[in-house]
PDB file of C-alpha atoms in Angstrom:
ATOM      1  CA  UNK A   1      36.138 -46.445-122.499  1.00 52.00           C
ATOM      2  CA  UNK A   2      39.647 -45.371-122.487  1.00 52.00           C
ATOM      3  CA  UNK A   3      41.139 -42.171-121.426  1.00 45.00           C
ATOM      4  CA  UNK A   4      42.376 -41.746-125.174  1.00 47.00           C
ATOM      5  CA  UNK A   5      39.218 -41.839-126.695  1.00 47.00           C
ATOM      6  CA  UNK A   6      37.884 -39.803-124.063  1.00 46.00           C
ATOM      7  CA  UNK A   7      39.703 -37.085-125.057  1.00 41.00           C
ATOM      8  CA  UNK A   8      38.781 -37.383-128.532  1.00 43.00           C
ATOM      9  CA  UNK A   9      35.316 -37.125-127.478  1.00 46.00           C
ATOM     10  CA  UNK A  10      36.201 -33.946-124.862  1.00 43.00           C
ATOM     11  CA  UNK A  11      38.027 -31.746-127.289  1.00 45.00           C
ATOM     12  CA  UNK A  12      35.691 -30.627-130.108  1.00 51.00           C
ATOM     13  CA  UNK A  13      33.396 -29.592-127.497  1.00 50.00           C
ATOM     14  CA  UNK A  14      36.221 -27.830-125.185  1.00 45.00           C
ATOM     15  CA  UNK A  15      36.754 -25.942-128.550  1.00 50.00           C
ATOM     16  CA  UNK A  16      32.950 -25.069-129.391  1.00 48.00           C
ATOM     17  CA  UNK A  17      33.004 -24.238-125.508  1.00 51.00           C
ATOM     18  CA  UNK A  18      35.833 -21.376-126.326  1.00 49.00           C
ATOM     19  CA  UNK A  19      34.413 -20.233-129.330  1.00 50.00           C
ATOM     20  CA  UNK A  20      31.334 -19.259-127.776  1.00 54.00           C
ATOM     21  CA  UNK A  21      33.210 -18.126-124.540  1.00 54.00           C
ATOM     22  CA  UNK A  22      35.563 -15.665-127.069  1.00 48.00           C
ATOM     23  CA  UNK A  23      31.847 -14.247-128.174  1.00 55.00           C
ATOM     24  CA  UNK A  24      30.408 -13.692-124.930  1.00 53.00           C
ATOM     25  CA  UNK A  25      33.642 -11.681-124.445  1.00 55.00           C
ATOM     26  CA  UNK A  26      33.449  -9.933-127.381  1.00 56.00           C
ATOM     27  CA  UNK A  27      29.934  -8.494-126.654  1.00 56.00           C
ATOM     28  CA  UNK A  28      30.809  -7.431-123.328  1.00 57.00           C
ATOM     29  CA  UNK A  29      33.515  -5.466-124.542  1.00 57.00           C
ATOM     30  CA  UNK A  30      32.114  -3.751-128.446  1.00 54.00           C
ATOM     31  CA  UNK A  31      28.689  -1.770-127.174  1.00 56.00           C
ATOM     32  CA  UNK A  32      25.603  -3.073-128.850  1.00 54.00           C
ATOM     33  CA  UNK A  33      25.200  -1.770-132.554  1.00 55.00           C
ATOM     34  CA  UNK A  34      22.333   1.112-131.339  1.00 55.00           C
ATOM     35  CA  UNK A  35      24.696   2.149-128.929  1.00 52.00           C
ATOM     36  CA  UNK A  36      27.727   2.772-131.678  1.00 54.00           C
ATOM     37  CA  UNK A  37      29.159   6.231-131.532  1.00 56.00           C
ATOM     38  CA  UNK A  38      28.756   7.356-135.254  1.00 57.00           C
ATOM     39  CA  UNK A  39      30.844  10.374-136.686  1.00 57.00           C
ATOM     40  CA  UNK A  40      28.762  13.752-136.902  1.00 57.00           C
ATOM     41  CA  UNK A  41      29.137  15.068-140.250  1.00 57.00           C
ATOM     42  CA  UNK A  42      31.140  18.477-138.654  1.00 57.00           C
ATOM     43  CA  UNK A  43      33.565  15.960-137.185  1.00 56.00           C
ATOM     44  CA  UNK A  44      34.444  15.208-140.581  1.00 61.00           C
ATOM     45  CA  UNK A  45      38.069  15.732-142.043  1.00 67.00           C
ATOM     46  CA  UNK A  46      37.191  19.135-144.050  1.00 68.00           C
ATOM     47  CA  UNK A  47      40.770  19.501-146.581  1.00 70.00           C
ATOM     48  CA  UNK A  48      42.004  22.837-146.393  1.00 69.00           C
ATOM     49  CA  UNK A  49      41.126  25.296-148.769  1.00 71.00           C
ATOM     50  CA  UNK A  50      43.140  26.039-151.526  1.00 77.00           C
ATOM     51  CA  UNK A  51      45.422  28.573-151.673  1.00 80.00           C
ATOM     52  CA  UNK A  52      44.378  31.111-154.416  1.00 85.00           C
ATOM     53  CA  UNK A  53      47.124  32.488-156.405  1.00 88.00           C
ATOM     54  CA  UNK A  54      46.435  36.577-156.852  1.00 88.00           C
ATOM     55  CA  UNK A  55      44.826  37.836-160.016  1.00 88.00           C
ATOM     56  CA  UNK A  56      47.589  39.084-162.434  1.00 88.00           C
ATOM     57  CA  UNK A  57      47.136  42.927-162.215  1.00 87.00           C
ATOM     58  CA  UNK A  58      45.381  44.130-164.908  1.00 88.00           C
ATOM     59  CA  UNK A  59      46.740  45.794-168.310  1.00 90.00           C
ATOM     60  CA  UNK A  60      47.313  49.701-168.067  1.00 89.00           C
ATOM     61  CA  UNK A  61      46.406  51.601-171.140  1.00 88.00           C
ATOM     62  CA  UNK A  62      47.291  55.446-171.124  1.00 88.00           C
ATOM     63  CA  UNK A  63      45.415  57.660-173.161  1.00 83.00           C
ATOM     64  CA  UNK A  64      45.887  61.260-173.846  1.00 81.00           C
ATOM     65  CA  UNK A  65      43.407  63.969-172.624  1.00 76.00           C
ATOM     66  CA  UNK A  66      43.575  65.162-176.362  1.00 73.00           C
ATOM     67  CA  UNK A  67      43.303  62.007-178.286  1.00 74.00           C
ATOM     68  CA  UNK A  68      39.863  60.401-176.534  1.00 76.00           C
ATOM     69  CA  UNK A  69      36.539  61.958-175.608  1.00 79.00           C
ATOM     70  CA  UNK A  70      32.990  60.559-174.915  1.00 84.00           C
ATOM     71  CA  UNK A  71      30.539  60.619-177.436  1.00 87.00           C
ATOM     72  CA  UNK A  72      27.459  60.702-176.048  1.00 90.00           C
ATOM     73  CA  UNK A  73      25.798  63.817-176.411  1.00 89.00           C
ATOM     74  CA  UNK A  74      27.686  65.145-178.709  1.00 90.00           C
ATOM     75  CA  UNK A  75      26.516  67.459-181.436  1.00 90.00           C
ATOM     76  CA  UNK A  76      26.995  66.465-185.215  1.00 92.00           C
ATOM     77  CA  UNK A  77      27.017  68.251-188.215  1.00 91.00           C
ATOM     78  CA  UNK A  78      27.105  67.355-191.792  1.00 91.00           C
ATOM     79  CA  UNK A  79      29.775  67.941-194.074  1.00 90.00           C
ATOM     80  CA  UNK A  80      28.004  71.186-195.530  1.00 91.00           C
ATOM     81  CA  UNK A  81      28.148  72.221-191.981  1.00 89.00           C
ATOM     82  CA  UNK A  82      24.394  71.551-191.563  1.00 90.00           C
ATOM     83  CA  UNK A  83      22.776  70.593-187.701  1.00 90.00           C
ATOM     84  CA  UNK A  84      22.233  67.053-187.588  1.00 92.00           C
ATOM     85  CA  UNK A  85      21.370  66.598-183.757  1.00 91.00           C
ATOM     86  CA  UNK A  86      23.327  65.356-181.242  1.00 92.00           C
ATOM     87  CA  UNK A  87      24.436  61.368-180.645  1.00 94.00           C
ATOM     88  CA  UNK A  88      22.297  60.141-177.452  1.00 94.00           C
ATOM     89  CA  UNK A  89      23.401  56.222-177.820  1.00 95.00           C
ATOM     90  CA  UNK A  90      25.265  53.706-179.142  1.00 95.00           C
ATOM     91  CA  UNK A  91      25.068  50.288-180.694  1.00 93.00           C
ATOM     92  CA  UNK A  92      26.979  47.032-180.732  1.00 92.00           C
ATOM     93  CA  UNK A  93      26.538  43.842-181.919  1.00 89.00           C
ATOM     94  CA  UNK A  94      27.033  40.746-180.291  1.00 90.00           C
ATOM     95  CA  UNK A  95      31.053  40.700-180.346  1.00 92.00           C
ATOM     96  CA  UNK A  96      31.023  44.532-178.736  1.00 91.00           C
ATOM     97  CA  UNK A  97      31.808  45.483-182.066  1.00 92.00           C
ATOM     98  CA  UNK A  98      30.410  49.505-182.124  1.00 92.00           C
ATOM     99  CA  UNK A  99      28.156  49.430-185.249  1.00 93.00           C
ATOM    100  CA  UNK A 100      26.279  52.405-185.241  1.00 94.00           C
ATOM    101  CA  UNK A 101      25.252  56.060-183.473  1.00 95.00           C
ATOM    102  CA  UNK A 102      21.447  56.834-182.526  1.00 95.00           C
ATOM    103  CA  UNK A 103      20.866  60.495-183.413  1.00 95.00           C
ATOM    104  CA  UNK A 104      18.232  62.631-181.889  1.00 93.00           C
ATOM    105  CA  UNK A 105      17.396  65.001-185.366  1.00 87.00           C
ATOM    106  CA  UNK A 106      15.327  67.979-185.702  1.00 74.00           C
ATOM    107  CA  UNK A 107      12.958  69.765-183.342  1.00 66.00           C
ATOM    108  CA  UNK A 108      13.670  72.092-181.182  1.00 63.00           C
ATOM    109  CA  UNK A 109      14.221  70.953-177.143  1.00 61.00           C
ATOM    110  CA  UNK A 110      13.181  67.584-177.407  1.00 57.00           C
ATOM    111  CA  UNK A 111       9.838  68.428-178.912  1.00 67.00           C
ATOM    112  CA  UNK A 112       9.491  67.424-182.252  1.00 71.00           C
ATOM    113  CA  UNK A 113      12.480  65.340-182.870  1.00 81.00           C
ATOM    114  CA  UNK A 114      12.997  61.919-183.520  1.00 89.00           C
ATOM    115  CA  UNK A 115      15.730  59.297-183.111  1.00 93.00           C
ATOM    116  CA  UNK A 116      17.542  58.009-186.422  1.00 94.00           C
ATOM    117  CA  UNK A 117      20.440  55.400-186.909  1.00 95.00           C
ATOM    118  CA  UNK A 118      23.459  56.102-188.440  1.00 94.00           C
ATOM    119  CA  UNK A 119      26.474  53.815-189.676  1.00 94.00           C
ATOM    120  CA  UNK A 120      29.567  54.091-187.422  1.00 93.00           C
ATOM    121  CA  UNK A 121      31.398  54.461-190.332  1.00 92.00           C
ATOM    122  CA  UNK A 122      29.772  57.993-191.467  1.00 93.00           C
ATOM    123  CA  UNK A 123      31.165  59.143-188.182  1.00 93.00           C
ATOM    124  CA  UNK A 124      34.005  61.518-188.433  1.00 91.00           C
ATOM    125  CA  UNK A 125      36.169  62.089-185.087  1.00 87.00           C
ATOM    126  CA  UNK A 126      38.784  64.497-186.578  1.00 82.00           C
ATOM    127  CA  UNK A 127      38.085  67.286-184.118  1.00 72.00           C
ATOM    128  CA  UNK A 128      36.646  65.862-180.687  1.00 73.00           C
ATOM    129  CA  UNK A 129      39.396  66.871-178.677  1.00 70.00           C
ATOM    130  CA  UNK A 130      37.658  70.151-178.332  1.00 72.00           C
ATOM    131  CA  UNK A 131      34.146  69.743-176.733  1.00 71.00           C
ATOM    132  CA  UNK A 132      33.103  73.136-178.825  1.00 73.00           C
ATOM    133  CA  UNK A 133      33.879  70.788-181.800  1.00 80.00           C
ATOM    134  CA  UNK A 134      31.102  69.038-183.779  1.00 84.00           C
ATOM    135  CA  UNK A 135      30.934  65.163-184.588  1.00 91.00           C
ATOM    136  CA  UNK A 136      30.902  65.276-188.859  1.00 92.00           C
ATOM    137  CA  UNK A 137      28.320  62.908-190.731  1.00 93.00           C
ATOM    138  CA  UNK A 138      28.785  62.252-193.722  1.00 91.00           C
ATOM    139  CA  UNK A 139      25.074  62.864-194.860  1.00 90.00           C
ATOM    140  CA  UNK A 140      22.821  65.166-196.267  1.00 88.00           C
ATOM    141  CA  UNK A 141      19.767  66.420-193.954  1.00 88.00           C
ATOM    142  CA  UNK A 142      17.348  65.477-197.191  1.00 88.00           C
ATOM    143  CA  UNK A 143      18.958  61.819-196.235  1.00 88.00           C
ATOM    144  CA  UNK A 144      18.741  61.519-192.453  1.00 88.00           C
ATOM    145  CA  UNK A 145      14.768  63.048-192.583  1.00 87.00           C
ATOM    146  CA  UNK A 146      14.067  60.790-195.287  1.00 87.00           C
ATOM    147  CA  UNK A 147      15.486  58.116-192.976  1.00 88.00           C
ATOM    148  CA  UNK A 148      12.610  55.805-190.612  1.00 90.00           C
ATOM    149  CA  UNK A 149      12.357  56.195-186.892  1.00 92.00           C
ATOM    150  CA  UNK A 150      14.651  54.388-184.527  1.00 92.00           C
ATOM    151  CA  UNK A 151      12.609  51.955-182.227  1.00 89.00           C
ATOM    152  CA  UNK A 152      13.541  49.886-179.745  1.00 86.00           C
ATOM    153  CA  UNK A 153      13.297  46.005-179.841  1.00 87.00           C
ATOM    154  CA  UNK A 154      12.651  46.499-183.865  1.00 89.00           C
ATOM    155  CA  UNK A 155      14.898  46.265-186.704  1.00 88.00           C
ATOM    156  CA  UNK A 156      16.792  48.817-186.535  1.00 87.00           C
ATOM    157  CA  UNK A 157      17.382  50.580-190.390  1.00 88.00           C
ATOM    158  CA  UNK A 158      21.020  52.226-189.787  1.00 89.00           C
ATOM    159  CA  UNK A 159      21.386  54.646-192.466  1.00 87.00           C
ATOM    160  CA  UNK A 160      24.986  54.583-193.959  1.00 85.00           C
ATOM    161  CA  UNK A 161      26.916  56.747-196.393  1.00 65.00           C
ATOM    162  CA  UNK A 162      27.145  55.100-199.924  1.00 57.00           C
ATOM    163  CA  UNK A 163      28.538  52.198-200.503  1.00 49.00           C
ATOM    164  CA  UNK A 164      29.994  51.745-196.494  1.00 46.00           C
ATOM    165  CA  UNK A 165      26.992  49.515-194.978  1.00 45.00           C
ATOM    166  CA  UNK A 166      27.273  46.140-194.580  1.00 50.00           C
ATOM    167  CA  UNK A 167      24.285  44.036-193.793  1.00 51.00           C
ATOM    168  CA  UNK A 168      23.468  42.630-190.378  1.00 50.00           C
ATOM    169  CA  UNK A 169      23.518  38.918-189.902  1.00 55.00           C
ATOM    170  CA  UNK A 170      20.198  38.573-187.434  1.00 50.00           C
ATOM    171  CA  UNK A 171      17.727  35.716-186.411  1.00 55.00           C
ATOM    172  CA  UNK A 172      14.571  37.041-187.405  1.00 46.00           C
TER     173      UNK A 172
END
């Protein structure tokens, strides 16, 4: 056999003989794939947290000590300058709108007395200002006792002056 095709014969398996030497080196070098040196999850890149803008400071409304008083607990009165009780809550519908005024009529002290709903728009506010002052209804006492009890978690009947009540839209 000649040297030429001796070579021929020598140098695919020279080159399968560095293929599987580059392997063996490889190994050595890479750990084995237990061994691997994952990334704990508090290693991880966290981005950096965003930098809030500050709230826009709120709007400032000034009101005068003269022109806005609570009502709660304040006495009414009709417009014949009758005692009608005194307002111990108020109710809004779903928007916030203010709708109407729970009055605690009659009796004497508590005793006695029972809660009746009034129209917001009855309400008169002319002379709050002054604490002395009466609330003014514009109602008769024959109207408000022939009005039914205020319950909670019922329909509530809200007793208007003529021709101001609008019905409530509800889901019962």
């Amino acid at each position: 056999m000649g040297v030429g095709r001796r070579l021929v014969l020598l140098l695919p398996m020279l080159g399968l003989m560095a293929a599987s030497q580059l392997r063996a080196d490889e190994q050595q070098q890479s750990p084995p794939p237990a061994a691997k040196e994952t990334p704990a999850p508090a290693a991880k890149e966290t981005p950096a947290p965003a930098v809030k803008e500050p709230a826009p400071p709120p709007s400032v409304t000034i009101i005068g000590a003269q022109e806005a008083h609570g009502v709660l607990g304040r006495h009414v009165r009709s417009t014949t300058d009758q005692d009608m009780g005194n307002i111990v809550d108020v109710i809004v519908d779903r928007t916030g709108m203010v709708r109407a005024a729970v009055i605690d009529f009659g009796g004497f002290l508590g005793v006695g007395s029972r809660k009746i709903v009034v129209d917001w728009d009855a309400l008169h506010f002319a002379h709050i200002a002054n604490k002395g002052e009466s609330i003014t209804l514009d109602l008769t006492k024959e109207q408000v006792m022939a009005a039914p009890e205020y319950q909670e978690d019922k329909p509530i009947v809200v007793l208007g002056a003529a021709g101001k009540l609008s019905p409530w839209q509800f889901d019962h």
